[in-house]
Amino acid sequence: MNGTKQQNDIVLSIKDLTVHYEVDGEVVEAVNNLSLDLREGKVLGLVGETGAGKTTTALSILNLIPFPPGKIKSGEILLNGKNILAMNIAELERVRGKDVAMIFQDPMTSLNPVLTVVDQVMESILIHETSSKVEARERAIQMLETVGIAAERADEYPHQFSGGMKQRVVIAIALACNSRLLLADEPTTALDVTIQAQVLDLMLKLKEQFNTSMIFITHDLGVVAQVCDEVAVMYAGRIVERGTLEDVFNHTKHPYTEGLFNSLPSIEDRTARLRPIPGLMPDPTQLPLGCTFAPRCSYATEACINTRQTEIGFSESHFALCSRYAEKNFVIDRKEID
Amino acid sequence: MEQPILDVRNLRKYFKTPRGLLHAVDDISFTIDHGKTLGIVGESGCGKSTTGRCILRLIEPTTGEIWFDGENVAQMKTRQLRAKRLDMQIIFQDPFSSLNPRNTVMQTIAEGVRVQKIHSTETEIQKRVLELMDIVGLAERLYNSYPHELDGGRRQRIGIARALAVNPKLIVCDEPVSALDVSIQAQILNLLKDLQEEMGLTYVFITHNLGVVNHISDEVLVMYLGQNVEQAHTEEIFRNPKHPYTQSLFSAIPVAKVGANKERIIIKGEVSSPINPPAGCRFAPRCQHRMPICTQQDPVSTEVTSGHFVACHLYS
Amino acid sequence: MTKTVGASIDTGTFTKKKSQWVEVWGRFKKNKGAMIGLFVLIILIGIALTEGLWIPEEKVSTIVVADRLQHPSRAHWFGTDEMGRDIFWRTLYATRFSLTIGFVAVVVSAVIGIPIGAVAGYVGGKVESIVMRLTDIFSAIPTILMAIAIVSLLGRTTFNLMLAVGISSVPLFIRVTRASVLTVKNEEYIEAVKALGKSDLYIVFRHVLPNCLSPIIVQVTLRIASAIISSSSLSFLGLGIKPPTPEWGALLTAGKEYIMGYSYMCLYPGLAIMITVLAFNLVGDGLRDSLDPKLKH
């Protein structure tokens, strides 16, 4: 139904991805039947709480799921049209760092303490591109300057940098090869708010400059509102709601998404009592047969618990995994914002 | 006027380091009224946790007075202090490291119950432990569970029950919800508010999460590099932040709303070193309103409007 | 995982709390090497405890000059020594002495080392510096040299041998204990207990030390193995147990003069030492893995 132009536009397409971890005879269903598309130059926010399967999804995109215990049961991940899950080691090594790069949460541990920062940026360039050392060094320094690190500091070691500066170095390494896709796993969670603001600002600028697509994993809805174009909300290994930022934030459909918003202290009415989601996330080794959120959901019916959910579309871009919408007049409490 | 339950005056804590004297807390003063919550806000390394621990003297303050309930905690002898500490408890950030991994829920909570010496027989102690578990919302069946079998939210509840066991008047909450997911965070915040209402507790609530501070505090103190830069009633400070640091800090909070994050003040640079800080305002190197005086003279905290204190040369 | 079932408040009784050792055992069981080691150890300890009941005294100590220096045969499985005593029975009988030496030596070093290490780690500051520098000096002296000095000072008795071997590994226990006390004492639950007004002594024994047990237990099993080797070496040097008391090191010493023609005299006691040490090391490694708190979560 889409024209070829639109098709080419798609950088990443995940279809029906299922990842399980098998530990001591128990099966942890980390990711179940996950599908999503990411278009060029867009930022997709992958939102969810601890254990929702966000990081597993990101690692799958790099085909880096530790085996054992992890196992990709089904699905395909098309990066620029090529299936990552069908690649051999040599092909994967070419793709990782070149076509898709990753930024991890903890800048303290993702840099090698015995190499200078410029060496680490150079390393990434030299692995993927045939250029002389001198050229690579020049480009690395340029890259460091782009992320706001002065050339004089290029020959310093990671411990001489603060947390925010280290994260900038990590970003420089990730962007050194002009990757089309950047996976950012909670890149600002370990940083202070004022430093977070600086780093987010930088990431957005770089995205504009290089037209990079990004998957931004976070649990902070505030950060999502600030940087993302599209949002996918994950719960217990499934995407329960996805759409554009406006779709999900202003026309929230899924009760879990609603619960997340209700849990946040409101800025307008500061003393208003919070309405947390009752209970806990289900044990990933014993997921309910039907909707995984049903046990905690105030709208759930008998049918929700026992039957598999199908995704319901509300517009071309907006989908939710909630079968209550099969009923004509079903609405959740959260008000729509125009 | 009622005497405040806690009155901290000119609290300082310096640590000796190989590179010089680290000014972790540098002349902090504040008071809290009975049954209220003071939020202490700041970024990592600003000395907010050290301040909290100094109040209980878990860290010995270098100088300063800590008047709690009419007595100066800073001057107390060990024995006296041990008794007084029972009126002040602390809840920690990390629900992993704040519980002894070898003790069950029962053992952890019972330790506090035993200290009280009100309940003498094992049956009475058990009863009290179960009562406390009920108060903080822990199911009875978890009585003999170990911390590693429980999730972060439940572990945090155990920490709260342990603190409540000695019927404290004041609880220092050191980032109690920062390590929790939002939905669990909301559960714990509600619990803390309920407990305050029912038991008339006073909180010192230390956090870097401004949304949380806005929700739970009556009064907010903003710290930067060991110093108090601004203090006011919560509504006042959020509506009307005066200090340039407070302004940029508040504007940097990402708000979970489409289009809410357009005009932000992004401050340049990084927090400078707390070791042997130079004279003048600590924030001056990053401040967009910097004047010559800022690097020469320490700003003095002045009351700009009733109950709103700012330490900035712009207002003096 | 079994769920704990809470009991009703009225009865005042609760399901017995399950011990964490059950979980440790569960993980230990999965380690094949460690289980083999444990099996060997149980047999060895069994022999040591019961040998008086079933090993006839005369087989161990009766001298039959006519049978001297026989090669292994059906009558004498491991052969006989220069006095015609059966080496199989003597090696077996030596189990008790060698194991006892290992255990007692480690108890000596643990009893001295753990409290010193705990105090040094918990108190910190000058006390820690002084203790640790002394420990450094102490451990700069080679173990065997130290043991030789102690034995020659106090006299050559079995107990002094154990004392000597024990004392020479005290620095190790001080170091291990101090290191783990240092990590545990900064945990927030220690601060929480302080906030409850508990004394330092209570905190060290009730909260700090129990959480340092894992590395200490591992150290104990590994040190038993090396204590057996040390005491064997001392016996071999002629400073340990006096012959004719059978002890593996002493048996080796006796055999060394005949090593050219009758090497089996050294071979079997040597194998016994090797097997025992290997078993302790396997168990020690297994314990290290199964006690690792990181695997707990």
Tab-separated table of N, CA and C in Angstrom, chain A residues 49-50 162 164-165 192-198 201 219-223 225-226 245-246 249-250 260-261 263-268 270-280 296, chain B residues 43-44 151 154 181-187 189-190 193-194 208 210-212 214-215 217-218 233-235 245 248-249 252-258 261 264 266-270 286:
chain	number	residue	atom	x	y	z
A	49	GLU	N	8.779	0.059	32.292
A	49	GLU	CA	9.439	-0.053	33.574
A	49	GLU	C	10.486	-1.161	33.535
A	50	THR	N	11.217	-1.295	34.645
A	50	THR	CA	12.235	-2.332	34.749
A	50	THR	C	11.642	-3.698	34.403
A	162	SER	N	34.109	14.217	33.601
A	162	SER	CA	32.953	14.008	34.458
A	162	SER	C	31.947	13.117	33.740
A	164	GLY	N	28.921	13.595	32.588
A	164	GLY	CA	28.288	14.177	31.412
A	164	GLY	C	29.244	14.196	30.225
A	165	MET	N	30.512	14.528	30.507
A	165	MET	CA	31.511	14.584	29.443
A	165	MET	C	31.782	13.190	28.894
A	192	ASP	N	22.860	14.079	36.103
A	192	ASP	CA	22.056	15.087	36.794
A	192	ASP	C	21.188	15.839	35.806
A	193	VAL	N	20.095	16.456	36.323
A	193	VAL	CA	19.146	17.115	35.419
A	193	VAL	C	19.769	18.173	34.528
A	194	THR	N	20.626	19.017	35.098
A	194	THR	CA	21.171	20.085	34.246
A	194	THR	C	22.091	19.497	33.180
A	195	ILE	N	22.814	18.428	33.545
A	195	ILE	CA	23.697	17.771	32.579
A	195	ILE	C	22.843	16.980	31.582
A	196	GLN	N	21.767	16.373	32.079
A	196	GLN	CA	20.844	15.663	31.197
A	196	GLN	C	20.315	16.600	30.131
A	197	ALA	N	19.964	17.813	30.550
A	197	ALA	CA	19.443	18.792	29.595
A	197	ALA	C	20.483	19.079	28.512
A	198	GLN	N	21.748	19.218	28.928
A	198	GLN	CA	22.807	19.468	27.949
A	198	GLN	C	22.932	18.312	26.956
A	201	ASP	N	19.962	17.959	24.595
A	201	ASP	CA	20.040	19.038	23.633
A	201	ASP	C	21.027	18.679	22.520
A	219	HIS	N	12.667	5.304	30.903
A	219	HIS	CA	11.462	5.107	31.707
A	219	HIS	C	10.873	6.459	32.061
A	220	ASP	N	11.520	7.518	31.584
A	220	ASP	CA	11.134	8.868	31.976
A	220	ASP	C	10.245	9.496	30.897
A	221	LEU	N	8.968	9.631	31.210
A	221	LEU	CA	8.033	10.162	30.220
A	221	LEU	C	8.354	11.613	29.871
A	222	GLY	N	8.965	12.319	30.814
A	222	GLY	CA	9.350	13.696	30.550
A	222	GLY	C	10.384	13.765	29.441
A	223	VAL	N	11.384	12.882	29.519
A	223	VAL	CA	12.422	12.843	28.491
A	223	VAL	C	11.809	12.477	27.145
A	225	ALA	N	8.795	13.118	26.072
A	225	ALA	CA	8.090	14.279	25.531
A	225	ALA	C	9.068	15.251	24.914
A	226	GLN	N	10.271	15.287	25.452
A	226	GLN	CA	11.251	16.250	24.989
A	226	GLN	C	11.939	15.836	23.685
A	245	LEU	N	4.026	10.877	19.217
A	245	LEU	CA	4.063	11.452	20.551
A	245	LEU	C	2.695	12.012	20.943
A	246	GLU	N	2.079	12.718	20.018
A	246	GLU	CA	0.762	13.309	20.301
A	246	GLU	C	-0.277	12.215	20.547
A	249	PHE	N	0.559	10.629	24.083
A	249	PHE	CA	0.482	11.535	25.226
A	249	PHE	C	-0.856	12.264	25.312
A	250	ASN	N	-1.418	12.627	24.188
A	250	ASN	CA	-2.640	13.434	24.226
A	250	ASN	C	-3.909	12.611	24.013
A	260	LEU	N	0.693	4.952	33.987
A	260	LEU	CA	2.010	5.602	34.078
A	260	LEU	C	1.857	7.104	34.286
A	261	PHE	N	0.968	7.705	33.520
A	261	PHE	CA	0.764	9.146	33.660
A	261	PHE	C	0.201	9.484	35.038
A	263	SER	N	0.725	8.006	37.730
A	263	SER	CA	1.707	7.815	38.788
A	263	SER	C	2.630	9.014	38.956
A	264	LEU	N	2.680	9.862	37.934
A	264	LEU	CA	3.582	11.008	38.011
A	264	LEU	C	2.952	12.116	38.841
A	265	PRO	N	3.741	12.735	39.718
A	265	PRO	CA	3.201	13.874	40.456
A	265	PRO	C	2.845	14.979	39.469
A	266	SER	N	1.672	15.556	39.656
A	266	SER	CA	1.219	16.578	38.720
A	266	SER	C	1.835	17.927	39.071
A	267	ILE	N	2.228	18.668	38.055
A	267	ILE	CA	2.838	19.967	38.305
A	267	ILE	C	1.757	20.995	38.657
A	268	GLU	N	0.590	20.879	38.006
A	268	GLU	CA	-0.463	21.868	38.231
A	268	GLU	C	-1.069	21.731	39.628
A	270	ARG	N	-0.227	20.188	42.808
A	270	ARG	CA	0.903	19.478	43.385
A	270	ARG	C	0.545	18.568	44.556
A	271	THR	N	-0.554	18.889	45.254
A	271	THR	CA	-0.868	18.049	46.405
A	271	THR	C	-1.857	16.938	46.059
A	272	ALA	N	-2.290	16.897	44.789
A	272	ALA	CA	-3.253	15.868	44.391
A	272	ALA	C	-2.677	14.492	44.692
A	273	ARG	N	-3.527	13.603	45.200
A	273	ARG	CA	-3.056	12.284	45.557
A	273	ARG	C	-2.674	11.523	44.283
A	274	LEU	N	-1.533	10.830	44.341
A	274	LEU	CA	-1.101	10.049	43.179
A	274	LEU	C	-1.989	8.827	43.049
A	275	ARG	N	-2.176	8.391	41.820
A	275	ARG	CA	-2.961	7.171	41.609
A	275	ARG	C	-2.071	6.112	40.990
A	276	PRO	N	-1.297	5.429	41.841
A	276	PRO	CA	-0.367	4.437	41.300
A	276	PRO	C	-1.114	3.230	40.747
A	277	ILE	N	-0.431	2.505	39.871
A	277	ILE	CA	-0.990	1.250	39.380
A	277	ILE	C	-0.870	0.240	40.517
A	278	PRO	N	-1.949	-0.391	40.899
A	278	PRO	CA	-1.829	-1.349	42.009
A	278	PRO	C	-1.036	-2.575	41.580
A	279	GLY	N	-0.457	-3.253	42.541
A	279	GLY	CA	0.212	-4.527	42.262
A	279	GLY	C	1.555	-4.383	41.597
A	280	LEU	N	2.032	-5.500	41.081
A	280	LEU	CA	3.365	-5.570	40.487
A	280	LEU	C	3.292	-6.189	39.105
A	296	ARG	N	-3.737	-6.051	36.873
A	296	ARG	CA	-3.581	-4.761	37.555
A	296	ARG	C	-4.522	-3.705	36.985
B	43	GLU	N	21.861	18.539	42.878
B	43	GLU	CA	22.414	17.509	42.010
B	43	GLU	C	23.432	16.679	42.773
B	44	SER	N	23.891	15.594	42.174
B	44	SER	CA	24.791	14.715	42.899
B	44	SER	C	26.041	15.476	43.329
B	151	ASP	N	10.768	-7.475	45.543
B	151	ASP	CA	11.077	-6.412	44.592
B	151	ASP	C	11.432	-5.125	45.334
B	154	ARG	N	8.775	-3.420	47.684
B	154	ARG	CA	8.547	-4.118	48.956
B	154	ARG	C	9.728	-3.930	49.893
B	181	ASP	N	10.592	2.197	40.002
B	181	ASP	CA	9.823	2.529	38.807
B	181	ASP	C	8.672	3.465	39.169
B	182	VAL	N	8.228	4.254	38.179
B	182	VAL	CA	7.217	5.272	38.485
B	182	VAL	C	5.982	4.743	39.193
B	183	SER	N	5.470	3.592	38.752
B	183	SER	CA	4.214	3.137	39.359
B	183	SER	C	4.447	2.724	40.815
B	184	ILE	N	5.616	2.172	41.107
B	184	ILE	CA	5.946	1.787	42.476
B	184	ILE	C	6.295	3.035	43.289
B	185	GLN	N	6.984	3.957	42.644
B	185	GLN	CA	7.334	5.229	43.268
B	185	GLN	C	6.089	5.926	43.809
B	186	ALA	N	5.030	5.921	43.003
B	186	ALA	CA	3.792	6.566	43.426
B	186	ALA	C	3.199	5.856	44.638
B	187	GLN	N	3.289	4.523	44.663
B	187	GLN	CA	2.777	3.774	45.824
B	187	GLN	C	3.508	4.188	47.097
B	189	LEU	N	5.255	6.972	47.663
B	189	LEU	CA	4.992	8.371	48.015
B	189	LEU	C	3.653	8.497	48.738
B	190	ASN	N	2.647	7.787	48.237
B	190	ASN	CA	1.353	7.822	48.910
B	190	ASN	C	1.464	7.293	50.330
B	193	LYS	N	3.050	9.810	52.603
B	193	LYS	CA	2.111	10.905	52.932
B	193	LYS	C	1.079	10.454	53.963
B	194	ASP	N	0.575	9.233	53.775
B	194	ASP	CA	-0.417	8.720	54.717
B	194	ASP	C	0.173	8.597	56.112
B	208	HIS	N	16.680	14.365	44.102
B	208	HIS	CA	17.040	15.191	42.962
B	208	HIS	C	15.853	15.304	42.021
B	210	LEU	N	12.598	16.712	40.998
B	210	LEU	CA	11.850	17.911	41.351
B	210	LEU	C	10.345	17.685	41.344
B	211	GLY	N	9.883	16.768	40.511
B	211	GLY	CA	8.459	16.456	40.505
B	211	GLY	C	8.038	15.898	41.852
B	212	VAL	N	8.872	15.028	42.392
B	212	VAL	CA	8.579	14.402	43.679
B	212	VAL	C	8.612	15.442	44.792
B	214	ASN	N	8.127	18.636	44.617
B	214	ASN	CA	6.972	19.506	44.462
B	214	ASN	C	5.745	18.859	45.094
B	215	HIS	N	5.644	17.548	44.930
B	215	HIS	CA	4.473	16.831	45.408
B	215	HIS	C	4.462	16.689	46.922
B	217	SER	N	6.723	18.105	49.462
B	217	SER	CA	7.284	19.041	50.442
B	217	SER	C	6.371	20.217	50.741
B	218	ASP	N	6.558	20.783	51.944
B	218	ASP	CA	5.912	22.037	52.283
B	218	ASP	C	6.859	23.183	52.008
B	233	HIS	N	8.767	28.443	50.527
B	233	HIS	CA	7.620	27.565	50.511
B	233	HIS	C	7.528	26.932	49.117
B	234	THR	N	7.093	25.679	49.054
B	234	THR	CA	7.145	24.943	47.798
B	234	THR	C	6.465	25.674	46.646
B	235	GLU	N	5.229	26.135	46.907
B	235	GLU	CA	4.500	26.794	45.820
B	235	GLU	C	5.232	28.031	45.339
B	245	TYR	N	20.532	29.548	39.539
B	245	TYR	CA	20.683	28.094	39.516
B	245	TYR	C	19.334	27.412	39.636
B	248	SER	N	17.478	27.612	36.358
B	248	SER	CA	17.879	26.687	35.289
B	248	SER	C	17.596	25.243	35.676
B	249	LEU	N	17.720	24.927	36.963
B	249	LEU	CA	17.423	23.573	37.430
B	249	LEU	C	15.961	23.240	37.146
B	252	ALA	N	15.149	22.728	33.570
B	252	ALA	CA	15.727	21.537	32.959
B	252	ALA	C	14.899	20.283	33.208
B	253	ILE	N	13.909	20.345	34.119
B	253	ILE	CA	13.094	19.155	34.377
B	253	ILE	C	12.291	18.840	33.135
B	254	PRO	N	12.426	17.657	32.579
B	254	PRO	CA	11.589	17.315	31.441
B	254	PRO	C	10.155	17.051	31.923
B	255	VAL	N	9.212	17.717	31.315
B	255	VAL	CA	7.820	17.549	31.714
B	255	VAL	C	7.128	16.587	30.750
B	256	ALA	N	6.340	15.685	31.312
B	256	ALA	CA	5.706	14.662	30.495
B	256	ALA	C	4.476	15.216	29.790
B	257	LYS	N	4.711	16.168	28.909
B	257	LYS	CA	3.603	16.805	28.239
B	257	LYS	C	4.102	17.292	26.893
B	258	VAL	N	3.299	17.083	25.867
B	258	VAL	CA	3.736	17.485	24.531
B	258	VAL	C	3.881	19.000	24.483
B	261	ASN	N	8.282	21.567	26.763
B	261	ASN	CA	9.709	21.709	27.029
B	261	ASN	C	10.413	22.640	26.058
B	264	ARG	N	13.850	26.472	27.488
B	264	ARG	CA	14.626	25.987	28.615
B	264	ARG	C	15.904	26.794	28.718
B	266	ILE	N	19.523	26.293	29.381
B	266	ILE	CA	20.505	25.238	29.546
B	266	ILE	C	21.784	25.862	30.068
B	267	ILE	N	22.158	25.486	31.313
B	267	ILE	CA	23.373	26.085	31.845
B	267	ILE	C	24.577	25.367	31.293
B	268	LYS	N	25.585	26.161	31.034
B	268	LYS	CA	26.791	25.610	30.449
B	268	LYS	C	27.686	25.054	31.537
B	269	GLY	N	28.605	24.206	31.148
B	269	GLY	CA	29.648	23.743	32.059
B	269	GLY	C	29.171	22.749	33.089
B	270	GLU	N	30.060	22.472	33.997
B	270	GLU	CA	29.818	21.425	34.966
B	270	GLU	C	30.029	21.983	36.364
B	286	ARG	N	29.230	29.197	36.238
B	286	ARG	CA	28.245	28.731	35.260
B	286	ARG	C	27.123	29.741	35.065
